[in-house]
Every structure is written in C-alpha cells, then in structure tokens.
Amino acid sequence: MPKTQRGGERSLLLANCRYRKLGMRKPCCDKEDTNKGAWSKQEDQKLIDYIQTHGEGCWRSLPKAAGLHRCGKSCRLRWINYLKPDIKRGNFAQDEEDLIIKLHALLGNRWSLIAGRLPGRTDNEVKNYWNSHIRRKLIKMGIDPDNHKLFHLHHQCFPLLHRPRTDVDKDDDALPVSSAAATSADSFKEKPNSSNNLNLDLTIAFPSGTPNPNSAESSHNNNTAKDMDQSQSAPTLPLFN
DNA sequence: AACAAGTTCAACCGCATAACA
DNA sequence: GTGTTATGCGGTTGAACTTGT
C-alpha cells in the first residue's frame, strides 16, 4: 500500500490541532473544504489530467480549475515530488550518492541546486536521503556531515562524538576512523561514470536554456542567479581540509 | 506474539523574494 | 517607492513501516 494513502484524515486533524496548541498562524489556504494529508488516487489523477492538458503553472488557480480541494502549494509539491513523469524513483545509485556528498560539500543544504544535478531526483528526495542515509553513514565514518571534515580535527567542538568505538558501532559499512578518511577520499575521486545521465562536472553553470542572470532579459529564477553570482568560477571541493 | 525503538519519506509549514498592481 | 500576491525553498513533522528485544 502506498504511503501516500495512509491516514489522511488523521493528519488533517493533527495539523489543525497543532495550530491551536502552538499558537501558530493558520496557513492562507486552510479553508474548511481544503483537503490535507495524503493524496488519494483520484486526486492524483485529476492533477495529472489537468497538467497534461493545460501544463504547469498558475498553481493558485489550478486546484479550482482541476476540481481539487487542495491549496495550490500542495498541488505543486505533489506534482514536483511525486507525479511528474520524469521522476526517477527507487534507491540511489552509488554514483548518485557520491555526487550528493560532493555537491553538499560544495553547496551546503541547497537541496534544489543539488537535485538539479541529479536527473529525475527531487530536492525533497535528496534531502530525505541525505538525512536518513548519507548523514548517518558519514558520521559512522568519522566525518562531520555538516562540514565534511573528520571529527578528530575539531574534537574540542564535538567531544561526545569521540567516544571509544563500541560493538554498537560495528556494522557492515562501519569503518575505523583512520581508514574512513582514505576510503571516503577514494570514493570522492572521479571515477568512471556508471550512470550516463549524471552530470559529474561540478563547474557551476546555468542549465541549458536558462538565460544568464547577468544579462538584461533575465528576471526569472533569481535564487539560482544569486547562487551562481556567488560562485563565478568553477570551485574545487573543500573536502577534508 | 507483543511491544518498543528506530527509520523512512510524503506532506506540511514559515520565510524569502520575485512579480505585479 | 510601497503593498500585495504567487512561487520556490529548506526545515520539520508524524504516520506507516521495520527491526530489535
């Protein structure tokens, strides 16, 4: 059973309860007739049908036009993260994982930029994968996932992380810290690209078809433009420095 | 078998900012 | 220049699921 069909009504109730409890301001689209929580198959189909006919965009007016009792934000997220036809689902390949680590070292938590380098992957998926898999793996290897440095290089800041290794730490992919550096460094070396779709060139460049933000006609995609402005030249990865 | 603890991931939120009036 | 609206982003939540005891 797809997770998307679990407990929709319950999460709606919990969400409404949360606003009251925490004194949070209600979202703009929190109307009585607006659905929340998991999407049903029928809702998915309505959204797919509408976008296939009319294309993406105008998310604010889309729900009404498509006959959905959802806010535009929710529709956009559902489409981008789940329904879009070119989305690649399933496990991440090793080269995808390596690329995420490299890009994270370079860009930090800018998940949309990182996802932009992984065809078929969404920012949400990359973020979740980072938090649930890669982050933990790096910690096990003795690498601080936040700055990609070995823990022992700044152990004063993280004394609790430098406890003696115990049986709990022993795991298939757990490595002694001393060898972890070499192993991870090896894994970051450029290796033959097993996935032809992956763009492992880390030079920051504008996606094909995207106008140069410095040019007069570009007024769109300002975040990207801002990010690009900050990295004019192709940076090298500051791993383990 | 039953329960607890840990993990995953879809969906939500607030915030920042571009676009527009 | 100012106010409002729409969109996109990253952080967070919590139900469902998995694993351990």
CSV table of C-alpha atoms in Angstrom, one decimal, chain A residues 44-154:
chain,number,residue,atom,x,y,z
A,44,ASP,CA,-3.6,12.4,-8.3
A,45,GLN,CA,-5.4,11.5,-11.5
A,46,LYS,CA,-7.2,14.9,-11.5
A,47,LEU,CA,-3.9,16.7,-11.1
A,48,ILE,CA,-2.2,14.6,-13.8
A,49,ASP,CA,-5.0,15.1,-16.2
A,50,TYR,CA,-5.2,18.8,-15.7
A,51,ILE,CA,-1.5,19.4,-16.1
A,52,GLN,CA,-1.3,17.2,-19.1
A,53,THR,CA,-4.0,19.3,-20.7
A,54,HIS,CA,-3.0,22.8,-19.5
A,55,GLY,CA,0.6,22.5,-18.5
A,56,GLU,CA,2.3,23.6,-15.3
A,57,GLY,CA,1.9,26.9,-13.7
A,58,CYS,CA,-0.7,29.2,-12.1
A,59,TRP,CA,-0.7,26.9,-9.0
A,60,ARG,CA,-3.0,29.3,-7.2
A,61,SER,CA,-5.9,28.8,-9.6
A,62,LEU,CA,-5.1,25.2,-10.5
A,63,PRO,CA,-6.9,23.5,-7.7
A,64,LYS,CA,-10.2,25.1,-8.5
A,65,ALA,CA,-9.8,24.6,-12.3
A,66,ALA,CA,-8.8,21.0,-11.8
A,67,GLY,CA,-11.6,20.3,-9.3
A,68,LEU,CA,-9.3,19.6,-6.4
A,69,HIS,CA,-10.0,20.6,-2.8
A,70,ARG,CA,-6.3,21.4,-2.2
A,71,CYS,CA,-4.3,24.5,-2.0
A,72,GLY,CA,-2.0,25.4,-4.9
A,73,LYS,CA,1.1,24.9,-2.9
A,74,SER,CA,0.1,21.3,-2.1
A,75,CYS,CA,-0.7,20.6,-5.8
A,76,ARG,CA,2.7,22.0,-6.8
A,77,LEU,CA,4.5,19.9,-4.3
A,78,ARG,CA,2.6,16.7,-5.2
A,79,TRP,CA,3.3,17.2,-8.9
A,80,ILE,CA,7.0,18.1,-8.4
A,81,ASN,CA,7.9,15.5,-5.9
A,82,TYR,CA,5.7,12.6,-6.9
A,83,LEU,CA,3.6,12.8,-10.1
A,84,LYS,CA,5.9,14.4,-12.6
A,85,PRO,CA,6.6,11.8,-15.3
A,86,ASP,CA,10.4,12.1,-15.4
A,87,ILE,CA,10.8,11.4,-11.7
A,88,LYS,CA,13.2,8.6,-11.0
A,89,ARG,CA,12.0,6.6,-8.0
A,90,GLY,CA,13.8,3.9,-6.0
A,91,ASN,CA,17.2,3.6,-4.5
A,92,PHE,CA,20.0,5.9,-5.1
A,93,ALA,CA,22.9,4.5,-7.1
A,94,GLN,CA,26.4,4.7,-5.6
A,95,ASP,CA,27.5,7.4,-8.1
A,96,GLU,CA,24.4,9.4,-7.2
A,97,GLU,CA,25.3,9.2,-3.6
A,98,ASP,CA,28.9,10.2,-4.2
A,99,LEU,CA,27.7,13.2,-6.2
A,100,ILE,CA,25.3,14.3,-3.5
A,101,ILE,CA,28.1,14.2,-1.0
A,102,LYS,CA,30.4,16.2,-3.3
A,103,LEU,CA,27.7,18.8,-4.0
A,104,HIS,CA,26.7,19.1,-0.4
A,105,ALA,CA,30.3,19.8,0.5
A,106,LEU,CA,30.2,22.5,-2.2
A,107,LEU,CA,26.8,24.0,-1.8
A,108,GLY,CA,25.6,23.1,1.7
A,109,ASN,CA,21.9,22.4,2.3
A,110,ARG,CA,20.8,23.9,-1.0
A,111,TRP,CA,18.8,20.9,-2.0
A,112,SER,CA,17.2,22.2,-5.1
A,113,LEU,CA,20.6,23.0,-6.6
A,114,ILE,CA,21.9,19.6,-5.6
A,115,ALA,CA,18.8,17.9,-7.0
A,116,GLY,CA,19.2,19.9,-10.2
A,117,ARG,CA,22.4,17.9,-10.8
A,118,LEU,CA,20.7,14.6,-10.4
A,119,PRO,CA,18.3,14.0,-13.3
A,120,GLY,CA,15.0,12.7,-12.1
A,121,ARG,CA,15.6,13.4,-8.4
A,122,THR,CA,13.7,16.0,-6.4
A,123,ASP,CA,15.0,18.3,-3.8
A,124,ASN,CA,12.8,16.6,-1.2
A,125,GLU,CA,14.0,13.2,-2.1
A,126,VAL,CA,17.7,14.2,-2.0
A,127,LYS,CA,17.1,16.0,1.3
A,128,ASN,CA,15.4,12.9,2.8
A,129,TYR,CA,18.1,10.6,1.5
A,130,TRP,CA,20.8,12.8,3.0
A,131,ASN,CA,19.1,13.0,6.4
A,132,SER,CA,18.2,9.3,6.6
A,133,HIS,CA,21.2,7.6,4.9
A,134,ILE,CA,24.2,9.7,4.0
A,135,ARG,CA,24.3,11.8,7.1
A,136,ARG,CA,24.4,8.7,9.3
A,137,LYS,CA,26.9,7.0,7.1
A,138,LEU,CA,29.3,9.9,7.2
A,139,ILE,CA,29.0,10.1,11.0
A,140,LYS,CA,29.8,6.4,11.2
A,141,MET,CA,32.9,7.1,9.1
A,142,GLY,CA,34.0,9.8,11.5
A,143,ILE,CA,33.1,12.6,9.1
A,144,ASP,CA,31.1,15.5,10.3
A,145,PRO,CA,28.3,15.7,7.7
A,146,ASP,CA,27.8,19.4,8.3
A,147,ASN,CA,31.3,20.5,7.2
A,148,HIS,CA,32.7,17.3,5.7
A,149,LYS,CA,35.7,17.3,8.0
A,150,LEU,CA,36.9,14.4,10.1
A,151,PHE,CA,35.6,14.7,13.7
A,152,HIS,CA,39.1,14.4,15.2
A,153,LEU,CA,40.2,17.5,13.5
A,154,HIS,CA,37.8,19.5,15.6
